Coordinates of C-alpha atoms in Angstrom, one line a residue:
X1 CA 58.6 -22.6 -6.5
X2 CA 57.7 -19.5 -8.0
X3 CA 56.2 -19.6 -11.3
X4 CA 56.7 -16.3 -13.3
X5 CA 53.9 -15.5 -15.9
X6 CA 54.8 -15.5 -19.1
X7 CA 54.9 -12.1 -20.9
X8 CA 51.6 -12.3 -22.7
X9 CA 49.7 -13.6 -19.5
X10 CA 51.3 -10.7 -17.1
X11 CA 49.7 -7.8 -19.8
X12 CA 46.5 -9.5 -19.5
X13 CA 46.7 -9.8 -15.9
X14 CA 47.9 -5.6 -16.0
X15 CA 44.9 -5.1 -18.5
X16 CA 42.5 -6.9 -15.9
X17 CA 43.6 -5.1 -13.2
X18 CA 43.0 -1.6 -15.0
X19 CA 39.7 -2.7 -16.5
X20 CA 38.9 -3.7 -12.7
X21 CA 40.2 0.1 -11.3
X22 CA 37.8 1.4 -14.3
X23 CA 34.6 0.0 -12.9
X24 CA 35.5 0.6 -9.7
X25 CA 35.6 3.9 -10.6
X26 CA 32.3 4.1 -12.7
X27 CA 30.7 3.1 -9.3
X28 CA 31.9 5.4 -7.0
X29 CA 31.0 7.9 -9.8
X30 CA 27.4 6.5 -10.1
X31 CA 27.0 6.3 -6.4
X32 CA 28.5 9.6 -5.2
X33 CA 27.8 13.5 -6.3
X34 CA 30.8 14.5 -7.7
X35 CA 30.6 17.7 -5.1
X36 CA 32.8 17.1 -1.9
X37 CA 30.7 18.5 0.5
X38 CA 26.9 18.1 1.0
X39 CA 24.0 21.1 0.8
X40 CA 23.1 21.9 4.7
X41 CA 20.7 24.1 5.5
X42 CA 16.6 23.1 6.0
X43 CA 13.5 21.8 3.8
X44 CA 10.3 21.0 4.5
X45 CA 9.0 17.9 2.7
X46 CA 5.3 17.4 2.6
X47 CA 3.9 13.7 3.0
X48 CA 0.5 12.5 3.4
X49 CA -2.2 10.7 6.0
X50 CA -0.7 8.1 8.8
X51 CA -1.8 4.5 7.2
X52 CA -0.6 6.0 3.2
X53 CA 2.2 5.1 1.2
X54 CA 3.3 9.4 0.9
X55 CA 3.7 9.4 4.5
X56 CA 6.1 6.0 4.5
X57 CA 7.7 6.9 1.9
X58 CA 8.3 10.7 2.6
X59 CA 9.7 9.6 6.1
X60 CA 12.2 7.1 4.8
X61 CA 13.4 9.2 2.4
X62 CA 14.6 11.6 5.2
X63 CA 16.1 9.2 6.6
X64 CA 18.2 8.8 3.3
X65 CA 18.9 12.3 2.7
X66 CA 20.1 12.3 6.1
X67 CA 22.5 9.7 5.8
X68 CA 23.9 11.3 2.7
X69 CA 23.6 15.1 3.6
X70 CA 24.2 15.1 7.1
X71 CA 24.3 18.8 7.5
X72 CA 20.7 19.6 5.9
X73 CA 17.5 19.2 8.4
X74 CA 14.5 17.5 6.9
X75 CA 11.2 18.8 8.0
X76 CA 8.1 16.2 7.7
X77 CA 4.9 17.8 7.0
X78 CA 1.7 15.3 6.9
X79 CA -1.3 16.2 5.0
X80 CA -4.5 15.3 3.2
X81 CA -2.5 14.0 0.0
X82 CA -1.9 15.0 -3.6
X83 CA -3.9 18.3 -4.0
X84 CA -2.3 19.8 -0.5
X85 CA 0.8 19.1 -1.5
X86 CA 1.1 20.5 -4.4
X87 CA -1.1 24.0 -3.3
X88 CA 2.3 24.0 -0.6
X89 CA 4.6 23.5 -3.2
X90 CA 3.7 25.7 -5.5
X91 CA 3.3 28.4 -2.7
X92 CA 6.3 28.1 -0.8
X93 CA 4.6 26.5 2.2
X94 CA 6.7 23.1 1.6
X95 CA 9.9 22.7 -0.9
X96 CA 9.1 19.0 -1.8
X97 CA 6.8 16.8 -2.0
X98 CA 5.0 13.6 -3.7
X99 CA 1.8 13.9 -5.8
X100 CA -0.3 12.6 -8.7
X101 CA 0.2 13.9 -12.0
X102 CA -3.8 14.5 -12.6
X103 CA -3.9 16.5 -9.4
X104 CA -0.6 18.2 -10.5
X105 CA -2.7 19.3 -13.9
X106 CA -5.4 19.9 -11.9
X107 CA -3.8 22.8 -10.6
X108 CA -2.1 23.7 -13.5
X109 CA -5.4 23.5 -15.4
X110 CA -6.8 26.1 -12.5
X111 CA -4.6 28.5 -13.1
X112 CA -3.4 28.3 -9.2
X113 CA -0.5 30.0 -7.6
X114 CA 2.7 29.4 -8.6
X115 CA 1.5 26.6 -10.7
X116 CA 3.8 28.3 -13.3
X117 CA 7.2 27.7 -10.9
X118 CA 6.5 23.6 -10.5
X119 CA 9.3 21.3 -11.5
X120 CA 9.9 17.7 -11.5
X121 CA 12.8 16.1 -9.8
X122 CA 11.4 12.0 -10.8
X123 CA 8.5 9.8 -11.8
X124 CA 8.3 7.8 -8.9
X125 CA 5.8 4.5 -8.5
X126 CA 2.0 4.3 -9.9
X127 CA -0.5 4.4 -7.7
X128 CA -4.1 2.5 -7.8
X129 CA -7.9 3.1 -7.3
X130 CA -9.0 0.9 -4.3
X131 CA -12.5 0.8 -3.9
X132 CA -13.3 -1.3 -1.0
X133 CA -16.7 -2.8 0.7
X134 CA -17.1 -5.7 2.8
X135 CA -16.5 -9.2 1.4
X136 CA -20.7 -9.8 2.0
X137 CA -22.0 -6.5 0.2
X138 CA -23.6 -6.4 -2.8
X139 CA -21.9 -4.0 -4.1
X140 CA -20.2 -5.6 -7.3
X141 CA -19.8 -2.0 -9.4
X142 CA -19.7 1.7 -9.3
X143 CA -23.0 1.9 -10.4
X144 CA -23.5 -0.1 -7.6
X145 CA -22.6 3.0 -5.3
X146 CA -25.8 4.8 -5.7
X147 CA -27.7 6.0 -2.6
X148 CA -24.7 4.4 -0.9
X149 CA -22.6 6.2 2.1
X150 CA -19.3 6.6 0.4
X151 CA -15.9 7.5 1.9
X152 CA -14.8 9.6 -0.7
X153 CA -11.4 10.9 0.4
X154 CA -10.2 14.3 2.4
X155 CA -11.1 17.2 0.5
X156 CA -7.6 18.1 -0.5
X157 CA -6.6 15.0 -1.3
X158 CA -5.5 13.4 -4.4
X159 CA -8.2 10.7 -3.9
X160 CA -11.0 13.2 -4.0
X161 CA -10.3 14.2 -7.5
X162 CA -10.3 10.9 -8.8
X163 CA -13.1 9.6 -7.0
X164 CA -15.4 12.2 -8.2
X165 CA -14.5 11.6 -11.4
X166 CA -15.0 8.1 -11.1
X167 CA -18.3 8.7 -9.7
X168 CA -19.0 10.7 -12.8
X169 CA -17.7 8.2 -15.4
X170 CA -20.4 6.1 -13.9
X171 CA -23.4 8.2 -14.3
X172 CA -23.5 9.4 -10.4
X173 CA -23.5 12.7 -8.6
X174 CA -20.7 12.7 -6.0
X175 CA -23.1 15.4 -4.1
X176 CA -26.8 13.9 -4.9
X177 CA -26.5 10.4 -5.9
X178 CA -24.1 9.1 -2.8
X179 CA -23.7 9.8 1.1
X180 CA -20.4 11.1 0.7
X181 CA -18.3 11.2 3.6
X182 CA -14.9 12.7 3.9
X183 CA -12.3 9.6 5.1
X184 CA -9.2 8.9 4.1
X185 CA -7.1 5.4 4.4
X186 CA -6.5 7.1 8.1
X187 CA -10.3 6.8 9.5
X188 CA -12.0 4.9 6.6
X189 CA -11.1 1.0 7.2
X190 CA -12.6 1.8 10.9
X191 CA -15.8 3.4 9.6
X192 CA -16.1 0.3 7.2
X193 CA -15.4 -2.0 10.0
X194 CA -17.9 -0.4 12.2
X195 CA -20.7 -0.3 9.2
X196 CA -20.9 3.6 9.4
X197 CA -20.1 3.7 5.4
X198 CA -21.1 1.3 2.9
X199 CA -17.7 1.3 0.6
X200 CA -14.5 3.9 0.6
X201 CA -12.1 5.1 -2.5
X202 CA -8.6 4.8 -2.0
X203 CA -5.8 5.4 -4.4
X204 CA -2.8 4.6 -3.2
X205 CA 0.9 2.6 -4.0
X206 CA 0.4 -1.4 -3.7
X207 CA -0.2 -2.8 -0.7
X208 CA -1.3 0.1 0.8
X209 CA -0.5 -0.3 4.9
X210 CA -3.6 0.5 5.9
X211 CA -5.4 -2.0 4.1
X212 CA -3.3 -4.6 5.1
X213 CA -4.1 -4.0 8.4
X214 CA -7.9 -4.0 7.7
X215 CA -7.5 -7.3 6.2
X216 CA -5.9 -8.9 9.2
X217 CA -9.3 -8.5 11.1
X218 CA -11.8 -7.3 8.5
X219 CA -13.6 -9.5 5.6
X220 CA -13.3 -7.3 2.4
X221 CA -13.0 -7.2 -1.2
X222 CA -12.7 -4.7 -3.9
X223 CA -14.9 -4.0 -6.8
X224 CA -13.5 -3.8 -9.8
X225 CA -13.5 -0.6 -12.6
X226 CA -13.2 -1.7 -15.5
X227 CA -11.9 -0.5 -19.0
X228 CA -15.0 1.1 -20.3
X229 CA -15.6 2.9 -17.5
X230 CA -11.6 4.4 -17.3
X231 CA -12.5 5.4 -21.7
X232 CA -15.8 7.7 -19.8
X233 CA -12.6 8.6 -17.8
X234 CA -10.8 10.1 -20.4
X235 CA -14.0 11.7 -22.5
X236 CA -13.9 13.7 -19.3
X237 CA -10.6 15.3 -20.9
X238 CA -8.3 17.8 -18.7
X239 CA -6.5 15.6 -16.3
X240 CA -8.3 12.3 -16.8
X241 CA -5.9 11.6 -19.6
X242 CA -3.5 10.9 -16.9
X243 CA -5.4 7.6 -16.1
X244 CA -5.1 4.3 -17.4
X245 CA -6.6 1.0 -17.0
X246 CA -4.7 -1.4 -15.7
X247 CA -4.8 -4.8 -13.0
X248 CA -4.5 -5.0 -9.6
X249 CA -1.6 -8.1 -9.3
X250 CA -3.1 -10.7 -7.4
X251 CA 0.0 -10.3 -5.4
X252 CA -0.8 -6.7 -3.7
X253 CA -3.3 -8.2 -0.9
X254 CA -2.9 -12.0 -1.0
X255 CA -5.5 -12.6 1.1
X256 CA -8.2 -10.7 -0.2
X257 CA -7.9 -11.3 -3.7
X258 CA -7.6 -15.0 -3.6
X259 CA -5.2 -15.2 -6.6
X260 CA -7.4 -12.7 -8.7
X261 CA -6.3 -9.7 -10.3
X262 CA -8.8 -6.9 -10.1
X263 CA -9.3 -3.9 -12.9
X264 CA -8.5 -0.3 -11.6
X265 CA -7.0 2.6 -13.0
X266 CA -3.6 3.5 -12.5
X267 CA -1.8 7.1 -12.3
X268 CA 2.1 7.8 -11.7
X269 CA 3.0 9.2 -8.9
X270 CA 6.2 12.6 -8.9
X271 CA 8.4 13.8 -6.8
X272 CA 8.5 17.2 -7.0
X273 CA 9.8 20.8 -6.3
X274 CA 10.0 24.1 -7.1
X275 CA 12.0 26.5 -10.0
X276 CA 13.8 28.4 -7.1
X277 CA 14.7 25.4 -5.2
X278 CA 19.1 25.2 -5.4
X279 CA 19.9 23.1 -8.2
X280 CA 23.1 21.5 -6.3
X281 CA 20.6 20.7 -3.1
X282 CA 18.1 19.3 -6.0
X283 CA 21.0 17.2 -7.5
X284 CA 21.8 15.7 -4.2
X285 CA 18.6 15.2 -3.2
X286 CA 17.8 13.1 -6.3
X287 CA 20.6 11.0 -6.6
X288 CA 19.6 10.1 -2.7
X289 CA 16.1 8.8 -3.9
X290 CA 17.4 7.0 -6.7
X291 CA 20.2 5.1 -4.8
X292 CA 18.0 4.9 -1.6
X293 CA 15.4 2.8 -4.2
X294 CA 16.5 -1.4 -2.8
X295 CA 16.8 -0.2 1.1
X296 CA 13.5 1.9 1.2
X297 CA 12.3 -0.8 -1.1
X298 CA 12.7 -3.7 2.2
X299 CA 10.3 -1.6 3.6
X300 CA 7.9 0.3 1.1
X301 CA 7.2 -2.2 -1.5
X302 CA 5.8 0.9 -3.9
X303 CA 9.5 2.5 -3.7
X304 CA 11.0 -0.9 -5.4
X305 CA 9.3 0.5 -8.9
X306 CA 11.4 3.3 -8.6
X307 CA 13.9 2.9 -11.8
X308 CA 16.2 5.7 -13.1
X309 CA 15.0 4.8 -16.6
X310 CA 11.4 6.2 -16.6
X311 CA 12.4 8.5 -13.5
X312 CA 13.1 11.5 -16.1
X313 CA 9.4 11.5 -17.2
X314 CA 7.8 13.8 -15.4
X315 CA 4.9 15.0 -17.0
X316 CA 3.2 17.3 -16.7
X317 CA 6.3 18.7 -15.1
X318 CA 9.3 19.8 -16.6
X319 CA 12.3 18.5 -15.1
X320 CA 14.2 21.0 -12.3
X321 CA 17.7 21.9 -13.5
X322 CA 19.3 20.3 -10.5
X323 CA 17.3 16.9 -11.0
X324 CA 18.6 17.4 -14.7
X325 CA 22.2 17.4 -13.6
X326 CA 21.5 14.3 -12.0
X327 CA 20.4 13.0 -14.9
X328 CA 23.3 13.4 -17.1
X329 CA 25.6 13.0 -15.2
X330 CA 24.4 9.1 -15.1
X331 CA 24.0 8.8 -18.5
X332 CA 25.1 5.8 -20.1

C-alpha cells in the first residue's frame, strides 16, 4: 500500500531534490565555458624533444582541446625545449607553449623580442635536474664532472641554462673545465649507453620517458646536488632565484634509486602565450588543461600535479586576460 510522506518529510525530500539540481548545476558550470560555441580557427603549440615530458604532454593536450573545441586545428611544433619556445612565443612563430620560469626570465632579463607581450595562462608541474652516469662511475658530485665529457643539453634548451649554471655553482667552466657535448634526453641515454660521454644533465617532469627506457637496459644512477650547491645557485642572482632544492621521491625511477631519494633542484614549469592571443580562445583553452588534468594524468604522470589552486601563479608572467576569465569564473 502506498505510504504518503508526511508533510515535514515531503519538504525535506523537495529541499533535497533542489539542493541536488544546485550541484548539479555548479558542475556543469565548473566543467563547461559558459560560451555556446567553441573558438575555431588554428594555433600552433610548441612542444619539446621526442623522449621529454613537453612533447607528451603538448600532444595530449591537443588531443583535449580537440575534444572540446572541435572546430580549432592544433598545430604541434617540436623543439630543443624551454629557451626555443619561448624565443617562438614571444615572436609570433608559435601561440603556445610550455617552458621554465628561469628560462622565461632569462629572456626577459635579455631584453629579447617581444619579451614585453608574454603572458601566463597556468603554473603547470615542476620539473627536476637529472644528472645521470652509469651505476659503476665514479662520478659521485658535480665537482666530480671535471675533465669529464658532459652531455649538456641542446643549445636552446631549457636544460642548457641550468646546466651551465650548475656547472658554475660548482666551480667549473662549462667551456674549459668539461667535454661538453650538445644531447638532449633524445640522443643522450644512447651516447651514455655506448660510453661516448661520461654523464648527461637533464631537467625534466618525473619519470622522464626516456629515462625509463634507459633503465630497462642500462645500469645507472644519478648524482646528487645538494643544498649548498643550489644557495651558489642563487648568489648567481637573475634567474637562479627560480631554483630550489628539493628531493627526487624515491618513487620517480624505482628501479634506479632503490628506495632513495636523491637531492636536485626543482623549477616550475608555465604554460604560456601571448598579450594578443583571443582572450575567449585563451579561456577555453585553459579550462581544457585544467579539466584534461586526471585523463592526461593516466598517461603523463607530471600532468597529475596540475591543480587549479597554484595554477594562477605564474611568475614571472602575468596572467593573460583570457586565462584570468577562467579563473574567476571558478572561484569558490
Amino acid at each position: 500500500m502506498f505510504k504518503v510522506l508526511p508533510r515535514i518529510r515531503r519538504r525535506q525530500a523537495l529541499m533535497g531534490s533542489a539542493a541536488g539540481f544546485v550541484v548539479f548545476g555548479l558542475l556543469l558550470w565548473w566543467l563547461l565555458p559558459l560560451d555556446e560555441e567553441p573558438p575555431d580557427g588554428t594555433i600552433t603549440f610548441s612542444t619539446g624533444t621526442q623522449a621529454g615530458v613537453y612533447q607528451q604532454y603538448g600532444s595530449r593536450l591537443s588531443k583535449a582541446f580537440a575534444k572540446d573545441m572541435p572546430k580549432l586545428e592544433v598545430r604541434l611544433m617540436t623543439s630543443q625545449g624551454s629557451q626555443e619556445n619561448v624565443e617562438r612565443v614571444a615572436t609570433g612563430n608559435a601561440d603556445f607553449t610550455i617552458a621554465a620560469a628561469d628560462a622565461v626570465e632569462t629572456y626577459k632579463l635579455r631584453g629579447r623580442p617581444g619579451a614585453d607581450t608574454l603572458r601566463g595562462v597556468a603554473r603547470l608541474y615542476d620539473d627536476y635536474v637529472q644528472l645521470v652516469v652509469p651505476r659503476d662511475s665514479k662520478i659521485s658530485t658535480v665537482e666530480d664532472l671535471r675533465g669529464k665529457r658532459v652531455a649538456i643539453g641542446l643549445e636552446n634548451s631549457g636544460v642548457r641554462l641550468i646546466a651551465n649554471r650548475v656547472l658554475a655553482a660548482a666551480g667549473l667552466d662549462p667551456a674549459k673545465d668539461i667535454k661538453p657535448f650538445a644531447d638532449g634526453i633524445d640522443t643522450g641515454p644512447g651516447r651514455l649507453k655506448q660510453d661516448q660521454i661520461d654523464a648527461f644533465f637533464w631537467s625534466g617532469g618525473l619519470p622522464t620517458n626516456g629515462l625509463v627506457q634507459l633503465a630497462k637496459d642500462f645500469p645507472f644512477r644519478f648524482v646528487p646536488i645538494d643544498a649548498d650547491l643550489v644557495a651558489k645557485l642563487h648568489e648567481q642572482g637573475g634567474a637562479s632565484r627560480y631554483y630550489r632544492a628539493t628531493n627526487m621521491p624515491e618513487s620517480a625511477y624505482p628501479s634506479v634509486q632503490d628506495g632513495e631519494t636523491v637531492a636536485t633542484i626543482a623549477v616550475s614549469n608555465l604554460l604560456m602565450t601571448r598579450e594578443d592571443v583571443d582572450p575567449r580562445l585563451t579561456e577555453w583553452l585553459t579550462r581544457s588543461v585544467i579539466n584534461s588534468r586526471d585523463g592526461i594524468g593516466a598517461h603523463v604522470h607530471s600532468a597529475q600535479l596540475v591543480d587549479l589552486r597554484t595554477a594562477i601563479y605564474t611568475d614571472p608572467l602575468t596572467l593573460h586576460e583570457g586565462a584570468r576569465r577562467y579563473y574567476r569564473s571558478v572561484k569558490p
